Short mmCIF file of C-alpha atoms in Angstrom, two decimals:
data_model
loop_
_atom_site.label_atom_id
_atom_site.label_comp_id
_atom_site.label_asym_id
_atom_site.label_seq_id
_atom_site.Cartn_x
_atom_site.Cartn_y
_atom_site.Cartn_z
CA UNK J 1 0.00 0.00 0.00
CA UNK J 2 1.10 3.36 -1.30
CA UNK J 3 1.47 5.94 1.51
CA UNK J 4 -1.19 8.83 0.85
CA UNK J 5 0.20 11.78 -0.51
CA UNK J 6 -1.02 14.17 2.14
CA UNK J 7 0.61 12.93 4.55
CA UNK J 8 4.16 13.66 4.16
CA UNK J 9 3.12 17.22 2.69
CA UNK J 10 1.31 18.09 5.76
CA UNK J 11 4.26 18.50 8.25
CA UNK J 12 2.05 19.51 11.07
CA UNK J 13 -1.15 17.85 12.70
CA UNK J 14 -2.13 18.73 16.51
CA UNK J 15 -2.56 15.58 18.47
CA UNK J 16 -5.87 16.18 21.09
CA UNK J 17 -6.10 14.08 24.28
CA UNK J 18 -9.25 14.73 25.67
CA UNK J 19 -11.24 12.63 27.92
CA UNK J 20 -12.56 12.04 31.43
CA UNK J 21 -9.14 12.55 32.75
CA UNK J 22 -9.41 15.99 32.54
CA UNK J 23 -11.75 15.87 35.03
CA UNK J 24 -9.92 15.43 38.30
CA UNK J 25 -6.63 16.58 35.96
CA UNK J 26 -4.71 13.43 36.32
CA UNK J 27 -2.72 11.27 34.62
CA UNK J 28 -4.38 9.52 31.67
CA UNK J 29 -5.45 6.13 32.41
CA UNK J 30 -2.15 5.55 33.92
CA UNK J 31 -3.50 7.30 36.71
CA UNK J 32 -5.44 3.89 37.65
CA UNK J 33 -3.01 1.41 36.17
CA UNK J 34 -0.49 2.50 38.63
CA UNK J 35 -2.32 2.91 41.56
CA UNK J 36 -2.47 6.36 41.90
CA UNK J 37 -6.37 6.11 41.79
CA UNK J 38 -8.24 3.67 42.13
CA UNK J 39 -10.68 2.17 39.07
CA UNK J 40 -13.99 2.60 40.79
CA UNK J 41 -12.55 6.65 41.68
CA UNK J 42 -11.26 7.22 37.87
CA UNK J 43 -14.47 6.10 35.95
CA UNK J 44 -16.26 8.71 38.67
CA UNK J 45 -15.08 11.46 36.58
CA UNK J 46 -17.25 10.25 33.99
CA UNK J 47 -19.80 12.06 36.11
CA UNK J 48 -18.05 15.57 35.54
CA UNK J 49 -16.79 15.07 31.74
CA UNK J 50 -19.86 17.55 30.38
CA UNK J 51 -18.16 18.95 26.87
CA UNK J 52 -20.28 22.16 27.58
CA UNK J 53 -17.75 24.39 25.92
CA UNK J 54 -17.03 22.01 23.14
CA UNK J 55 -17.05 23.69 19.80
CA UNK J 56 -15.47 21.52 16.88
CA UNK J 57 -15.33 24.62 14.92
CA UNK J 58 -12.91 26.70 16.85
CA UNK J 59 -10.72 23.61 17.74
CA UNK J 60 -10.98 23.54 13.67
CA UNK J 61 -10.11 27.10 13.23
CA UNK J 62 -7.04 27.11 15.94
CA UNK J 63 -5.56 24.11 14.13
CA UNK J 64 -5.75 25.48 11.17
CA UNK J 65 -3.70 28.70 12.23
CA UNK J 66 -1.32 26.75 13.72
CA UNK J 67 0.08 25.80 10.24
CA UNK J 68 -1.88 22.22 10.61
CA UNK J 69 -3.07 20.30 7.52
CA UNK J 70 -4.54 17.14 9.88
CA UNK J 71 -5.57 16.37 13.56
CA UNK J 72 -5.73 13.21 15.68
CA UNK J 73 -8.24 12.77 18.45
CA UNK J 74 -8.29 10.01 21.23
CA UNK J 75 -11.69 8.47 20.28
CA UNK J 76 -10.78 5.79 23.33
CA UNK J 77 -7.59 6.34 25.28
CA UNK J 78 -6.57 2.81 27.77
CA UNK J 79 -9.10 3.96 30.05
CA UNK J 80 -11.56 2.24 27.63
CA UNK J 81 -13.89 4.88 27.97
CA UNK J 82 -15.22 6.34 24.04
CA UNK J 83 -15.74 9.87 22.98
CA UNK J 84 -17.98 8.11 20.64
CA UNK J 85 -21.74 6.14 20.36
CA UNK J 86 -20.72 2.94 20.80
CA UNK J 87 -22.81 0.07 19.87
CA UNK J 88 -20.44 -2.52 21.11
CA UNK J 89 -20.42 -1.45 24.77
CA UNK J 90 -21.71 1.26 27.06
CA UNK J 91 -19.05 2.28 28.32
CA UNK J 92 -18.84 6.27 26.67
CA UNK J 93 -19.24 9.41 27.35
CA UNK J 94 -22.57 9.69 25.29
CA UNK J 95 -24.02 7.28 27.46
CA UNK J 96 -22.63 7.86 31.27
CA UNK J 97 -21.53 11.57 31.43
CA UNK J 98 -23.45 14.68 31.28
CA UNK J 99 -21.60 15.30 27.61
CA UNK J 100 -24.28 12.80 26.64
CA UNK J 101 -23.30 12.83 22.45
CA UNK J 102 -21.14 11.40 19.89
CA UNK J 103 -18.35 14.33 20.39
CA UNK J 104 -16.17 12.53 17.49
CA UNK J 105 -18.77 13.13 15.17
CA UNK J 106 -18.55 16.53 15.90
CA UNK J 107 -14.90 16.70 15.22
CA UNK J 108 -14.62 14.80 12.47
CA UNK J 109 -17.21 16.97 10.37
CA UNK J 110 -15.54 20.28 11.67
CA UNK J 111 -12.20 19.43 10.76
CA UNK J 112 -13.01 18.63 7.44
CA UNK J 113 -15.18 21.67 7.02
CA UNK J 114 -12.04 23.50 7.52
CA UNK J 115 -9.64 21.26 4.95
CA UNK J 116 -8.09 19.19 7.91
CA UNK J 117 -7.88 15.83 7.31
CA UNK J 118 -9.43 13.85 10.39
CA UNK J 119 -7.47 11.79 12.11
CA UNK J 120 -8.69 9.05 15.27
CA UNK J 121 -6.33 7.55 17.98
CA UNK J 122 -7.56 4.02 19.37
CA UNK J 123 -5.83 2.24 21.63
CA UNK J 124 -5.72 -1.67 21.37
CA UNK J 125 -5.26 -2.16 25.51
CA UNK J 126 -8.67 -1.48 27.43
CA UNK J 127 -8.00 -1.40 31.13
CA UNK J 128 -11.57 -1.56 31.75
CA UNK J 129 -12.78 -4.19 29.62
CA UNK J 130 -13.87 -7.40 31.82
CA UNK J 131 -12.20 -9.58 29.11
CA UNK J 132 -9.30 -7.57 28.65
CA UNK J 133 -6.83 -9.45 31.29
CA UNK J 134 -8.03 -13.08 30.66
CA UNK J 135 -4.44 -13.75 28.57
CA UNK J 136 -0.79 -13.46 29.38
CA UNK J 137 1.11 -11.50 27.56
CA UNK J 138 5.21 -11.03 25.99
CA UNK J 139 6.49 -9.12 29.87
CA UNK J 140 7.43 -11.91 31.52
CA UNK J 141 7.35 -10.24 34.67
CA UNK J 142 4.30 -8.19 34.87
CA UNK J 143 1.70 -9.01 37.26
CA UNK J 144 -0.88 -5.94 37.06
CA UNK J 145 -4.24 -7.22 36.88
CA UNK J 146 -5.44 -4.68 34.91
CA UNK J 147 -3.39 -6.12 31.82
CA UNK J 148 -3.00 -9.16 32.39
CA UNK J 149 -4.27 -12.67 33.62
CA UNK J 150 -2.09 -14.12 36.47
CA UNK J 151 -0.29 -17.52 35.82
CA UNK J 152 -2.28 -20.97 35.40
CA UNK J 153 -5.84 -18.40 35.39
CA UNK J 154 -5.62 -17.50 31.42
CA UNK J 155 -9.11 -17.49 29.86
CA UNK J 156 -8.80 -17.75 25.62
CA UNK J 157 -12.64 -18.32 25.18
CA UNK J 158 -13.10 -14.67 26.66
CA UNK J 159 -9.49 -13.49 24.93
CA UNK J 160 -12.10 -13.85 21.53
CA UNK J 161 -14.76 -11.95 23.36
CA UNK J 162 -12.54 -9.17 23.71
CA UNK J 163 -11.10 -9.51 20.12
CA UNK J 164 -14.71 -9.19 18.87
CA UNK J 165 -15.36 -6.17 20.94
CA UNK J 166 -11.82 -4.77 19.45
CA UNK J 167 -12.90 -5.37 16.12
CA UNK J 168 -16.35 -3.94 16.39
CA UNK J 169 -15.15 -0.67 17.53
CA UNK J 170 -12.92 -0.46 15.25
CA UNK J 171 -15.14 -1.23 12.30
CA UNK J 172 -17.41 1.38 14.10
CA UNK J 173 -14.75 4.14 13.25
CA UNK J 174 -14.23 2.88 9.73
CA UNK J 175 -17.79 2.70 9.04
CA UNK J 176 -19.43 6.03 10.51
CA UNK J 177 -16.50 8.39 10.49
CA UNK J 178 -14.16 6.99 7.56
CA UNK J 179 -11.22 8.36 9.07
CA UNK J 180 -8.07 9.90 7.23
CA UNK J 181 -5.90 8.04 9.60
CA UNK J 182 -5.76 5.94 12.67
CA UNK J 183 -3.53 6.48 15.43
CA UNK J 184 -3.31 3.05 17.18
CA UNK J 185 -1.39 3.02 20.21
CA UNK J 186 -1.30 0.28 23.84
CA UNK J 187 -0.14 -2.30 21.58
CA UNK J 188 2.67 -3.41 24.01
CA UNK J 189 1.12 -5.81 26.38
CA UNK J 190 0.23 -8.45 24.02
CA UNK J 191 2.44 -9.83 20.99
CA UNK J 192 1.27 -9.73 17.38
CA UNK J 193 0.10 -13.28 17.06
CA UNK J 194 -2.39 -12.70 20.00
CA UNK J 195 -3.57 -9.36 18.26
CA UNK J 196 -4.02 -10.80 14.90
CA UNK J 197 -2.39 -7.78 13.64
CA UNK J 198 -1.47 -8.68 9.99
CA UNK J 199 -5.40 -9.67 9.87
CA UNK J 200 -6.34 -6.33 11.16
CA UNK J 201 -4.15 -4.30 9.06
CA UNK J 202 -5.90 -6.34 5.90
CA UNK J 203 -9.32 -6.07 7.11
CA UNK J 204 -8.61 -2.12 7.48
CA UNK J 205 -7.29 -1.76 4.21
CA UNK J 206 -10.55 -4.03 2.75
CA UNK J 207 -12.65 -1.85 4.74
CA UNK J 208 -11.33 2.05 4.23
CA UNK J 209 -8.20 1.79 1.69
CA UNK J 210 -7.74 6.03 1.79
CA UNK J 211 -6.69 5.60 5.51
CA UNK J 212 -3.41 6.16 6.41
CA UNK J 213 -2.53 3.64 9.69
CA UNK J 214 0.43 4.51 12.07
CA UNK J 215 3.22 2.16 12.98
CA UNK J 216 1.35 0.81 16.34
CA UNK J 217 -0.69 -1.26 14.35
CA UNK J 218 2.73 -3.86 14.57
CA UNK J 219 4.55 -4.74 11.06
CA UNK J 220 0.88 -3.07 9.41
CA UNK J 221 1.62 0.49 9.51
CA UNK J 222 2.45 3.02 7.23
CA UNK J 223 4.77 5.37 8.94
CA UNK J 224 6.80 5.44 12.16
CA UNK J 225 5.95 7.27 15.19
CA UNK J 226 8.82 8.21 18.12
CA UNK J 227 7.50 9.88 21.08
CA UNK J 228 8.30 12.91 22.89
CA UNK J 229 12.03 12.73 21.57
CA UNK J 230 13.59 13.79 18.80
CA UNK J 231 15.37 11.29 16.51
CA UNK J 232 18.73 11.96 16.49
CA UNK J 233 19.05 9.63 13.26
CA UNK J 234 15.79 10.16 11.46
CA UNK J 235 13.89 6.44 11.05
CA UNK J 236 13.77 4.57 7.75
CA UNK J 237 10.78 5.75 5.84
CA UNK J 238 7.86 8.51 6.57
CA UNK J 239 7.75 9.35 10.40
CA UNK J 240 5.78 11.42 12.52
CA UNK J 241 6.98 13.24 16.08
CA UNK J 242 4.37 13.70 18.62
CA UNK J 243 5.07 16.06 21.21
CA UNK J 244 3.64 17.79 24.11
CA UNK J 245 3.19 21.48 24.80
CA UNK J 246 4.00 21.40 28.38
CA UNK J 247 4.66 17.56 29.85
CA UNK J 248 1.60 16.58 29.84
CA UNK J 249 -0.73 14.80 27.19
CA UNK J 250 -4.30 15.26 28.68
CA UNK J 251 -5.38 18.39 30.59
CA UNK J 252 -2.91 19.06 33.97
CA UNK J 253 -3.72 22.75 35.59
CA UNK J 254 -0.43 22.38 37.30
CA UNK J 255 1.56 21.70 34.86
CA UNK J 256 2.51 25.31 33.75
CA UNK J 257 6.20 23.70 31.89
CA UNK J 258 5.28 24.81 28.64
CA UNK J 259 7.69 25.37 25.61
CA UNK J 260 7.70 28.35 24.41
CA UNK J 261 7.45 29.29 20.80
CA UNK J 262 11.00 29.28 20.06
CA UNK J 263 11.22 26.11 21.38
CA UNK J 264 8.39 24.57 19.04
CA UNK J 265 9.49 25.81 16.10
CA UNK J 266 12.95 24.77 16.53
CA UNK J 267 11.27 21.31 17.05
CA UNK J 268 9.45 21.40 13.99
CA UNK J 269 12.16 22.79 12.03
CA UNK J 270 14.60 20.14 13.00
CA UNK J 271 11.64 17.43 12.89
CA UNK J 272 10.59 18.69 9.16
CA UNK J 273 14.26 19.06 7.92
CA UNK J 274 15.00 15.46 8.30
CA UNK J 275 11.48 14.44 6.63
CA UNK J 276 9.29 14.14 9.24
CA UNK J 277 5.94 15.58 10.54
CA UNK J 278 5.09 17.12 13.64
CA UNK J 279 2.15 15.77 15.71
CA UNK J 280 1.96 18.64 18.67
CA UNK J 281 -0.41 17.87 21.46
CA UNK J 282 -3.32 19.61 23.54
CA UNK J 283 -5.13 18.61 26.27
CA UNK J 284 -8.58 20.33 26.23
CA UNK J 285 -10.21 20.60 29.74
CA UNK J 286 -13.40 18.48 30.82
CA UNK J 287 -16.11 21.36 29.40
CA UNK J 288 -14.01 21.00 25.81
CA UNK J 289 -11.93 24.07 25.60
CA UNK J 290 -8.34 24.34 25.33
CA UNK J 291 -5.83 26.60 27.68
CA UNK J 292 -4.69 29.87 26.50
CA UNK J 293 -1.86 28.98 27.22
CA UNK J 294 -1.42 26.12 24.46
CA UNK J 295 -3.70 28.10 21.96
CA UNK J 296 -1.51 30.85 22.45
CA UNK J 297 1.81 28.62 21.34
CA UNK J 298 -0.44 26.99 18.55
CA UNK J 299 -0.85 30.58 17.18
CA UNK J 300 2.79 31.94 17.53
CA UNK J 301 3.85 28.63 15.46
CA UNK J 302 1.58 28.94 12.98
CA UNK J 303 2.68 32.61 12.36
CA UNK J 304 6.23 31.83 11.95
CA UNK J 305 4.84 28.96 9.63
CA UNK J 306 2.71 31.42 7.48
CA UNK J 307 5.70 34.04 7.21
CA UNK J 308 8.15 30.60 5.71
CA UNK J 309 5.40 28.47 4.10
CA UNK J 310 7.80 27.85 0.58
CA UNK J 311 10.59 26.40 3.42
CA UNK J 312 7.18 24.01 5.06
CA UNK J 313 4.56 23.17 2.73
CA UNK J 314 5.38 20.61 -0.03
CA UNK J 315 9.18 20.40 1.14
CA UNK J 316 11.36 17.15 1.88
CA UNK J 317 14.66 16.64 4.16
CA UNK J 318 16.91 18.51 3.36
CA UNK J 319 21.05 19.12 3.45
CA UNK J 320 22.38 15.74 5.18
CA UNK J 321 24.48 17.03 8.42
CA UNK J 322 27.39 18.40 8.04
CA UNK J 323 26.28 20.89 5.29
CA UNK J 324 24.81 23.75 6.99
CA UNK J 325 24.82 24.34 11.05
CA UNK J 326 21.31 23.82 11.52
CA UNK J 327 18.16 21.99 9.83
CA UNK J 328 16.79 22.64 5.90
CA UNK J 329 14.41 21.34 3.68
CA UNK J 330 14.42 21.06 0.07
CA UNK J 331 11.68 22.08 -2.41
CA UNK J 332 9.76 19.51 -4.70
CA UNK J 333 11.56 20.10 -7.63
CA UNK J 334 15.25 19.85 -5.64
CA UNK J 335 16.38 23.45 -6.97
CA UNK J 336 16.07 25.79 -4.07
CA UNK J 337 17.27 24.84 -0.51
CA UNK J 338 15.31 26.57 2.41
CA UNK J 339 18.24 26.57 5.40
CA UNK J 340 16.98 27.83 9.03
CA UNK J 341 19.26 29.83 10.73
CA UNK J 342 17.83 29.97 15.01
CA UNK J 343 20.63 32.50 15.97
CA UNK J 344 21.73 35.54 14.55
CA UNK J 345 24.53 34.50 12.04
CA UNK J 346 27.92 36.55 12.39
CA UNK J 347 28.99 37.66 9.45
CA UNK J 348 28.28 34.77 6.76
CA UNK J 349 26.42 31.69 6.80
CA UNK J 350 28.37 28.85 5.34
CA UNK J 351 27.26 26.10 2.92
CA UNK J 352 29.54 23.05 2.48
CA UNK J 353 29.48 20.54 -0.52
CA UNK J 354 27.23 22.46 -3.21
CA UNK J 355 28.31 21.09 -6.64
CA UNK J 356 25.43 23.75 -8.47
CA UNK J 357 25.69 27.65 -9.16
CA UNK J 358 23.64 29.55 -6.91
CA UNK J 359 21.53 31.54 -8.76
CA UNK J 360 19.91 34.23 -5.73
CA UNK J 361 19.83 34.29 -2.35
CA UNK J 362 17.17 35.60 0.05
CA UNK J 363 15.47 36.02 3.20
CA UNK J 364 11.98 34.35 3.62
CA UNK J 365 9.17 36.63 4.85
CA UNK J 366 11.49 39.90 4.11
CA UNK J 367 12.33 39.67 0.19
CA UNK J 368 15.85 40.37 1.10
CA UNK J 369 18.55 39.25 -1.32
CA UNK J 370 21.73 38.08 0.44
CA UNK J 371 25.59 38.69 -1.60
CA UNK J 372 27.43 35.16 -1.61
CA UNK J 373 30.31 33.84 -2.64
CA UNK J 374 32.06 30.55 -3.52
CA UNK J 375 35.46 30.51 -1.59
CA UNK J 376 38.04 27.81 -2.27
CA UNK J 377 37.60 24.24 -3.45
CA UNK J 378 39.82 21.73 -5.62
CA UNK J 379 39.78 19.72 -8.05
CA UNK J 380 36.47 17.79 -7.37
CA UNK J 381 35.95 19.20 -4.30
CA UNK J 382 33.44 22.26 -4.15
CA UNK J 383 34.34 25.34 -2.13
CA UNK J 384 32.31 26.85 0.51
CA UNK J 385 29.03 28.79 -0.09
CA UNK J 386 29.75 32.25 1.99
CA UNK J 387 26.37 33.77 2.16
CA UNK J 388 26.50 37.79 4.00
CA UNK J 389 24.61 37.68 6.87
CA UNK J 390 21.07 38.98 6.22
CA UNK J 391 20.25 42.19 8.30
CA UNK J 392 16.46 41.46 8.71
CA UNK J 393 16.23 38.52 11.25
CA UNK J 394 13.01 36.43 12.74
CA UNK J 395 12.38 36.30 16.05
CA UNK J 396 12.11 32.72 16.41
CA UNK J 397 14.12 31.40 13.00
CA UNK J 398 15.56 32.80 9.83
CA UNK J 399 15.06 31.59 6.57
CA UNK J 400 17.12 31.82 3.81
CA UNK J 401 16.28 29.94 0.28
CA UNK J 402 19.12 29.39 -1.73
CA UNK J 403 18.26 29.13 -5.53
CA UNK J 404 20.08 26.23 -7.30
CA UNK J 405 21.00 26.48 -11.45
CA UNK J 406 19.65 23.06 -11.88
CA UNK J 407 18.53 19.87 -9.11
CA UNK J 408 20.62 20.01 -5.53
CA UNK J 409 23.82 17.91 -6.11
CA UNK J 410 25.82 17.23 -3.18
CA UNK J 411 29.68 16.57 -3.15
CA UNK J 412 29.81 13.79 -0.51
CA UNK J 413 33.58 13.06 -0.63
CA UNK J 414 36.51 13.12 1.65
CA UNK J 415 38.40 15.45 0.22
CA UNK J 416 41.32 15.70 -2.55
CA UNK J 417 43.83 13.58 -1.47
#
C-alpha cells in the first residue's frame, strides 16, 4: 500500500487528548493502572466530563492557524472509555456523562469543514474491559491485573470476546467516520500473534483503503511514530513526532512547563528538515476548551509557519548534516534549498558541498537578497558557499532559500587527497 500523498506534505497535525481525565486533571489512564487512583474513583469522573464548551469549529479554526493540515483525536484512550456512540459497549461518554453525544462526530465533520484531514487515535489495551486481562502476555514479569491474567488463570474463550469487541469498535470508526488516519497506540502488552495484527491491518485496508494507519498497528503500519524525543538519526521511511506542549498529554492545571514558541518551532524545524511531521499535542479541559496557554503557542507557530510556508509546505529533508549548522528542507523540484538559521549568524552563513551555481539568495518573509560567494575548493571538491549575513532577522528562525542552477547535487567526498 502506497502511503497517501497528504501525509508527508502536511508537516504539522495537533494531536488532542481529551477525555474524562481531565476531570480530576490526572494522569491519563495511567493514573489507575499504577495505583495512583483507584478504578472505581477514575471512571467517577465520567460524572463531571460535560463537553459544555465544546465547539469543533474553533478547535478547527485554531488548528488550522497553527500551520496544521490534519488532527488526531483520542476516540478511546486505555481507560476504555469512548468519545464516541458505541454500539459494542456502554461504556462512553454519550451514554454515562453529562456530555451525553457522539463528540467525534462533531470533530470529524468540523475538521473537514475547515480542509483538515481527520485523524482518530484508538488504543488496542482497554484497562476496563472485563475480558481484557483473561491472557498473558510477551512481559514476563508483569503481574498488574489490569493487563493481564495471572499464571495458570488465562481465559482464551473470553481473549475472543474481547477480540470481537476490538474489532467492532474499530469497524465502528471505519464505518461512521471513515477516518483519514488511525492512530493506534497500547499495543505493548500483548504480541502480534495474540492481536491478529497482519489480519487487522488487511481487514482495514478491505474496509477504508484512503486511511493512512500509524506504525502501532505492529509490522501493518504506514509510517513510524517516536515519542516525545527527537530522533537523532531520522527512522527509515515517513515518520511522525508527537510532542507535548507542556509535559503533559491530557489536561494538567499544574503543569505550567510549557515550551515556548522558540522552542516549538525549533522542534518542527529540525523534525521537518529530516522528513518528518510534527504531531503537537493539547489537552482540552473536561467542558471541551483548550488553555490559553497552548492556543496561544499553537498561534505563535503557525505565524512563523505562514511568514516561511515555501521552506514548510510541499518540502522534503533537506542538506544531510554536516552541510549547513542547523536543519533545511528542500523544495519539490530539488532546486532551491530553504536553510533555518535559530541565531543571529555573524557575518556569513556557510554552505559546504554544493556542486550547483547559486543563482539568488534571500530572506523568507522579508524579500531580502543576500551577496554570496564561492570561496576555495579543488579539483572535485566544491568550495564553501559564503552567504553575507542577512540584516532582517526572525524572532524565532531565519530563513534563507538558496536558488540552485539546476537539481541540488551534493559533493559527498573526503576530500582531494
Amino acid at each position: 500500500m502506497t502511503l497517501q500523498p497528504w501525509f508527508p506534505d502536511a508537516k504539522l497535525g495537533i494531536f488532542v487528548h481529551w477525555g474524562i481525565y481531565a476531570v480530576n486533571g490526572i494522569t491519563e489512564s495511567w493514573s489507575m493502572f499504577n495505583g495512583e487512583i483507584s478504578p472505581e474513583d477514575y471512571l467517577r469522573q465520567l460524572d463531571g466530563f460535560t463537553a459544555a464548551r465544546f465547539d469543533p469549529d474553533a478547535w478547527a479554526e485554531l488548528f488550522h492557524r497553527a500551520g496544521a493540515r490534519y488532527a488526531v483525536l483520542t476516540t478511546k484512550h486505555h481507560d476504555g472509555v469512548a468519545l464516541w456512540d458505541t454500539d459494542a459497549g456502554d461504556l462512553s461518554v454519550v451514554r454515562r456523562a453529562p456530555a451525553g453525544r457522539d463528540l467525534v462526530d462533531g470533530y470529524v465533520a468540523a475538521m473537514r469543514r475547515r480542509g483538515l484531514k481527520a485523524g482518530l487515535y484508538f488504543s488496542h489495551a482497554d484497562w476496563s474491559h472485563p475480558d481484557y486481562a483473561t491472557v498473558r502476555g510477551p512481559i514476563a514479569d508483569e503481574n498488574n491485573p489490569m493487563a493481564y491474567a495471572p499464571v495458570g488463570g488465562e481465559d482464551p474463550a473470553r481473549w475472543e470476546r474481547f477480540l470481537a469487541f476490538h474489532r467492532a469498535q474499530i469497524d465502528e470508526l471505519l464505518d461512521r467516520f471513515a477516518p483519514d488516519l488511525l492512530w493506534f497506540d497500547g499495543q505493548w502488552e500483548r504480541d502480534e500473534s495474540q492481536w491478529r495484527f497482519a489480519a487487522l491491518g488487511e481487514q482495514i485496508r478491505a474496509r477504508s483503503p484512503h486511511t493512512v494507519i500509524n506504525g502501532r498497528l505492529t509490522g501493518f503500519g504506514d509510517y513510524a511514530t517516536p515519542e516525545q524525543g527527537l530522533p537523532i538519526t531520522a527512522p527509515d521511511g515517513p515518520w511522525e513526532l508527537c510532542l507535548t506542549v507542556n509535559d503533559s498529554w491530557g489536561y494538567r492545571p499544574q503543569d505550567h512547563n510549557h515550551k515556548s514558541v522558540r522552542q516549538l518551532v525549533r522542534t518542527f524545524a529540525e523534525v521537518i528538515g529530516a522528513g518528518g511531521n510534527l504531531l503537537l499535542d493539547v489537552g482540552p479541559k473536561p467542558d471541551g476548551t483548550i488553555t490559553p496557554e497552548q492556543a496561544d503557542r499553537l498561534l505563535g507557530l503557525g505565524a512563523w509557519i505562514g511568514r516561511n510556508r515555501d521552506a514548510v509546505y510541499g518540502t522534503r529533508a533537506g542538506l544531510p548534516p554536516g552541510h549547513h549548522y542547523g536543519p533545511s528542507t528542500l523544495s519539490a523540484d530539488r532546486r532551491v534549498v530553504y536553510l533555518v538559521c535559530f541565531d543571529a549568524p555573524r557575518e556569513f552563513v556557510a554552505v559546504r558541498g554544493l556542486r550547483n551555481p547559486v543563482r539568488r539568495v534571500s530572506v523568507l518573509g522579508a524579500g531580502a537578497e543576500l551577496a554570496h560567494r564561492v570561496v576555495g575548493g579543488f579539483a572535485e571538491v566544491p568550495g564553501v558557499l559564503y552567504i553575507d549575513a542577512p540584516a532582517d532577522l526572525d524572532e524565532h528562525a531565519t530563513v534563507l532559500a538558496v536558488e540552485l542552477d539546476g537539481e541540488l547535487d551534493l559533493y559527498r567526498g573526503a576530500g582531494h587527497n
